[in-house]
mmCIF file of C-alpha atoms in Angstrom:
data_model
loop_
_atom_site.group_PDB
_atom_site.id
_atom_site.type_symbol
_atom_site.label_atom_id
_atom_site.label_comp_id
_atom_site.label_asym_id
_atom_site.label_seq_id
_atom_site.Cartn_x
_atom_site.Cartn_y
_atom_site.Cartn_z
ATOM 1 C CA GLU J 1 -29.533 19.799 -7.477
ATOM 2 C CA ARG J 2 -26.758 18.962 -5.068
ATOM 3 C CA ALA J 3 -25.259 15.587 -4.230
ATOM 4 C CA LEU J 4 -22.409 14.607 -1.950
ATOM 5 C CA ALA J 5 -20.069 11.651 -2.532
ATOM 6 C CA SER J 6 -16.584 10.430 -1.750
ATOM 7 C CA VAL J 7 -14.476 10.767 -4.896
ATOM 8 C CA LEU J 8 -11.229 9.093 -5.935
ATOM 9 C CA MET J 9 -8.943 11.210 -8.083
ATOM 10 C CA ILE J 10 -6.053 9.676 -10.046
ATOM 11 C CA ALA J 11 -3.178 11.839 -11.292
ATOM 12 C CA SER J 12 -0.586 10.438 -13.700
ATOM 13 C CA PRO J 13 2.840 12.038 -13.163
ATOM 14 C CA SER J 14 3.905 12.778 -16.727
ATOM 15 C CA ALA J 15 5.490 16.215 -16.467
ATOM 16 C CA GLN J 16 7.657 18.070 -14.000
ATOM 17 C CA ASP J 17 4.880 20.535 -13.167
ATOM 18 C CA PRO J 18 2.123 18.719 -11.206
ATOM 19 C CA THR J 19 -0.491 21.149 -12.539
ATOM 20 C CA GLU J 20 0.078 19.580 -15.982
ATOM 21 C CA TRP J 21 -0.475 15.963 -14.885
ATOM 22 C CA PRO J 22 -3.451 14.272 -16.532
ATOM 23 C CA GLN J 23 -6.199 13.612 -13.985
ATOM 24 C CA LYS J 24 -9.346 11.552 -13.836
ATOM 25 C CA SER J 25 -11.851 11.029 -11.064
ATOM 26 C CA ALA J 26 -14.905 8.978 -10.174
ATOM 27 C CA GLU J 27 -17.388 8.728 -7.349
ATOM 28 C CA ILE J 28 -16.769 5.800 -5.007
ATOM 29 C CA PRO J 29 -19.824 3.546 -5.430
ATOM 30 C CA GLY J 30 -22.354 3.651 -2.617
ATOM 31 C CA THR J 31 -21.270 7.033 -1.281
ATOM 32 C CA LYS J 32 -23.594 9.335 -3.203
ATOM 33 C CA VAL J 33 -26.423 11.025 -1.351
ATOM 34 C CA TRP J 34 -28.712 13.776 -2.636
ATOM 35 C CA ALA J 35 -29.010 16.955 -0.548
ATOM 36 C CA TRP J 36 -32.607 16.118 0.450
ATOM 37 C CA GLU J 37 -31.826 12.527 1.495
ATOM 38 C CA ASP J 38 -30.865 11.267 4.939
ATOM 39 C CA GLU J 39 -27.177 10.369 4.785
ATOM 40 C CA ALA J 40 -27.316 8.026 7.791
ATOM 41 C CA GLY J 41 -25.738 4.729 6.817
ATOM 42 C CA ILE J 42 -23.876 6.193 3.809
ATOM 43 C CA PRO J 43 -20.076 5.707 3.974
ATOM 44 C CA ARG J 44 -17.826 8.780 3.814
ATOM 45 C CA PHE J 45 -14.156 8.059 3.080
ATOM 46 C CA HIS J 46 -11.442 10.282 4.570
ATOM 47 C CA ALA J 47 -8.076 8.627 3.993
ATOM 48 C CA MET J 48 -6.403 5.842 2.081
ATOM 49 C CA ALA J 49 -3.209 3.819 2.466
ATOM 50 C CA GLN J 50 -1.358 1.254 0.401
ATOM 51 C CA ASP J 51 -0.472 -2.107 1.927
ATOM 52 C CA PRO J 52 3.281 -1.986 2.661
ATOM 53 C CA TYR J 53 3.771 -5.707 2.076
ATOM 54 C CA ASP J 54 1.980 -6.505 -1.176
ATOM 55 C CA GLY J 55 1.839 -2.992 -2.685
ATOM 56 C CA SER J 56 -1.283 -3.833 -4.676
ATOM 57 C CA THR J 57 -3.948 -3.445 -1.976
ATOM 58 C CA VAL J 58 -5.272 0.031 -1.210
ATOM 59 C CA TYR J 59 -7.227 0.537 2.013
ATOM 60 C CA PHE J 60 -9.849 3.261 2.502
ATOM 61 C CA LEU J 61 -10.673 4.542 5.989
ATOM 62 C CA GLY J 62 -14.139 6.006 6.262
ATOM 63 C CA SER J 63 -17.061 6.718 8.555
ATOM 64 C CA VAL J 64 -20.661 5.709 8.866
ATOM 65 C CA GLY J 65 -21.932 7.971 11.622
ATOM 66 C CA ARG J 66 -19.469 7.666 14.534
ATOM 67 C CA SER J 67 -18.152 4.286 13.343
ATOM 68 C CA LYS J 68 -14.864 4.209 11.449
ATOM 69 C CA ILE J 69 -14.965 1.582 8.710
ATOM 70 C CA LEU J 70 -12.512 -0.025 6.298
ATOM 71 C CA ALA J 71 -12.732 -0.839 2.586
ATOM 72 C CA ARG J 72 -10.154 -2.104 0.117
ATOM 73 C CA ALA J 73 -9.522 -2.449 -3.594
ATOM 74 C CA TRP J 74 -6.652 -3.449 -5.872
ATOM 75 C CA SER J 75 -4.470 -0.592 -7.110
ATOM 76 C CA ASP J 76 -4.551 -1.809 -10.758
ATOM 77 C CA ASP J 77 -8.359 -1.537 -10.709
ATOM 78 C CA LEU J 78 -8.301 1.887 -9.065
ATOM 79 C CA VAL J 79 -5.890 3.335 -11.644
ATOM 80 C CA ASP J 80 -8.509 2.519 -14.285
ATOM 81 C CA LEU J 81 -11.380 3.595 -11.973
ATOM 82 C CA ARG J 82 -12.790 0.050 -11.971
ATOM 83 C CA TRP J 83 -14.700 -0.828 -8.801
ATOM 84 C CA SER J 84 -15.087 -4.608 -9.206
ATOM 85 C CA SER J 85 -12.550 -5.345 -6.442
ATOM 86 C CA PHE J 86 -13.954 -2.768 -3.973
ATOM 87 C CA GLN J 87 -14.878 -4.525 -0.708
ATOM 88 C CA PHE J 88 -15.825 -3.635 2.878
ATOM 89 C CA PHE J 89 -14.475 -5.254 6.038
ATOM 90 C CA CYS J 90 -17.664 -6.609 7.632
ATOM 91 C CA GLU J 91 -19.001 -7.620 11.034
ATOM 92 C CA ASP J 92 -18.249 -11.299 10.437
ATOM 93 C CA ASP J 93 -14.537 -10.395 9.915
ATOM 94 C CA ARG J 94 -14.781 -11.080 6.185
ATOM 95 C CA TRP J 95 -14.321 -8.850 3.154
ATOM 96 C CA GLU J 96 -17.581 -8.391 1.221
ATOM 97 C CA SER J 97 -18.570 -6.521 -1.930
ATOM 98 C CA GLN J 98 -21.367 -3.962 -1.907
ATOM 99 C CA ALA J 99 -23.523 -6.320 -3.974
ATOM 100 C CA SER J 100 -23.497 -8.886 -1.152
ATOM 101 C CA GLY J 101 -25.632 -6.812 1.250
ATOM 102 C CA TYR J 102 -22.589 -5.984 3.379
ATOM 103 C CA LYS J 103 -22.689 -4.649 6.965
ATOM 104 C CA PRO J 104 -19.364 -2.832 7.659
ATOM 105 C CA LYS J 105 -17.627 -3.568 10.943
ATOM 106 C CA ALA J 106 -16.783 -0.602 13.171
ATOM 107 C CA LEU J 107 -13.006 -0.459 13.675
ATOM 108 C CA PHE J 108 -13.492 2.136 16.414
ATOM 109 C CA GLU J 109 -15.964 4.855 17.396
ATOM 110 C CA SER J 110 -15.168 8.542 17.256
ATOM 111 C CA ASP J 111 -16.928 11.852 16.647
ATOM 112 C CA PHE J 112 -13.930 13.274 14.778
ATOM 113 C CA THR J 113 -12.556 12.882 11.255
ATOM 114 C CA PRO J 114 -9.212 11.091 10.889
ATOM 115 C CA THR J 115 -6.420 13.308 9.562
ATOM 116 C CA SER J 116 -4.197 10.501 8.260
ATOM 117 C CA PHE J 117 -4.035 6.726 7.956
ATOM 118 C CA HIS J 118 -1.016 4.584 7.109
ATOM 119 C CA PHE J 119 1.307 1.772 8.182
ATOM 120 C CA GLU J 120 4.155 3.055 10.345
ATOM 121 C CA PRO J 121 7.267 0.868 9.763
ATOM 122 C CA PHE J 122 9.063 1.975 12.942
ATOM 123 C CA LEU J 123 6.090 1.099 15.178
ATOM 124 C CA GLN J 124 5.087 -1.863 12.966
ATOM 125 C CA ARG J 125 1.493 -0.689 13.362
ATOM 126 C CA TRP J 126 -1.337 0.762 11.338
ATOM 127 C CA ILE J 127 -1.982 4.254 12.669
ATOM 128 C CA CYS J 128 -4.667 6.866 12.351
ATOM 129 C CA PHE J 129 -4.359 10.395 13.763
ATOM 130 C CA GLU J 130 -7.314 12.385 15.063
ATOM 131 C CA VAL J 131 -7.616 15.749 16.769
ATOM 132 C CA GLU J 132 -10.584 16.191 19.089
ATOM 133 C CA ALA J 133 -11.290 19.626 17.704
ATOM 134 C CA VAL J 134 -14.653 21.388 17.279
ATOM 135 C CA GLY J 135 -16.330 21.180 20.669
ATOM 136 C CA GLY J 136 -13.676 18.752 21.872
ATOM 137 C CA THR J 137 -10.573 18.881 24.003
ATOM 138 C CA ASN J 138 -7.975 19.465 21.244
ATOM 139 C CA ASP J 139 -6.387 16.161 22.301
ATOM 140 C CA LEU J 140 -4.177 14.561 19.670
ATOM 141 C CA LEU J 141 -5.091 10.855 19.469
ATOM 142 C CA LEU J 142 -3.292 8.047 17.710
ATOM 143 C CA TRP J 143 -5.405 4.986 16.924
ATOM 144 C CA VAL J 144 -3.112 1.947 16.495
ATOM 145 C CA SER J 145 -3.396 -1.698 15.501
ATOM 146 C CA ASN J 146 -1.107 -4.578 14.539
ATOM 147 C CA ARG J 147 -3.524 -5.452 11.724
ATOM 148 C CA VAL J 148 -5.312 -3.111 9.342
ATOM 149 C CA GLU J 149 -8.595 -4.835 10.309
ATOM 150 C CA GLY J 150 -8.039 -4.083 14.004
ATOM 151 C CA PRO J 151 -8.640 -4.192 16.870
ATOM 152 C CA TYR J 152 -7.611 -0.560 17.344
ATOM 153 C CA GLU J 153 -6.666 1.117 20.596
ATOM 154 C CA TYR J 154 -5.969 4.789 21.129
ATOM 155 C CA TRP J 155 -2.931 6.478 22.559
ATOM 156 C CA LYS J 156 -3.314 10.063 23.725
ATOM 157 C CA LEU J 157 -0.252 11.909 22.459
ATOM 158 C CA GLY J 158 -0.927 15.297 24.009
ATOM 159 C CA ARG J 159 -3.059 18.376 23.644
ATOM 160 C CA LEU J 160 -2.855 21.088 21.021
ATOM 161 C CA PRO J 161 -3.204 24.690 22.159
ATOM 162 C CA PHE J 162 -6.708 26.041 21.696
ATOM 163 C CA ALA J 163 -7.079 28.250 18.650
ATOM 164 C CA HIS J 164 -8.406 31.713 19.252
ATOM 165 C CA HIS J 165 -10.608 32.938 16.444
ATOM 166 C CA VAL J 166 -11.131 36.625 15.791
ATOM 167 C CA LEU J 167 -14.346 37.544 13.995
#
């Protein structure tokens, strides 16, 4: 049997060699789908960022289909792999738990997977990089917003050279 899920892994720096750090991991609730199931509507998380102002909020950027969505949890809960504070940013511009019958709000639409997500202090903006790769233009896009909840706009930064694959 095969199942797919977004997983959070916690490593505790306790030695100089990172391969010796104790690690623990857990599936993010609501992201598991069996290989034979339709995964439409199931969130897939790609990146996470810590709030630069309070330091205790961790944001998760994910996708449901083409829609990029946002979730959050408190870092103290995540360190212990507790999910009680895990919430989604929803269509009514409120944070809701999974138990509430949430409907995540789309921050922006894109066919591509974000490569990073964080608050950029110089720009004073939340940013998310994407490359329109496979079947795309190889454009490097920067999605930006003053607030983590959006609205997001994209800035085209340029185009990466096409990769030539040799089989």
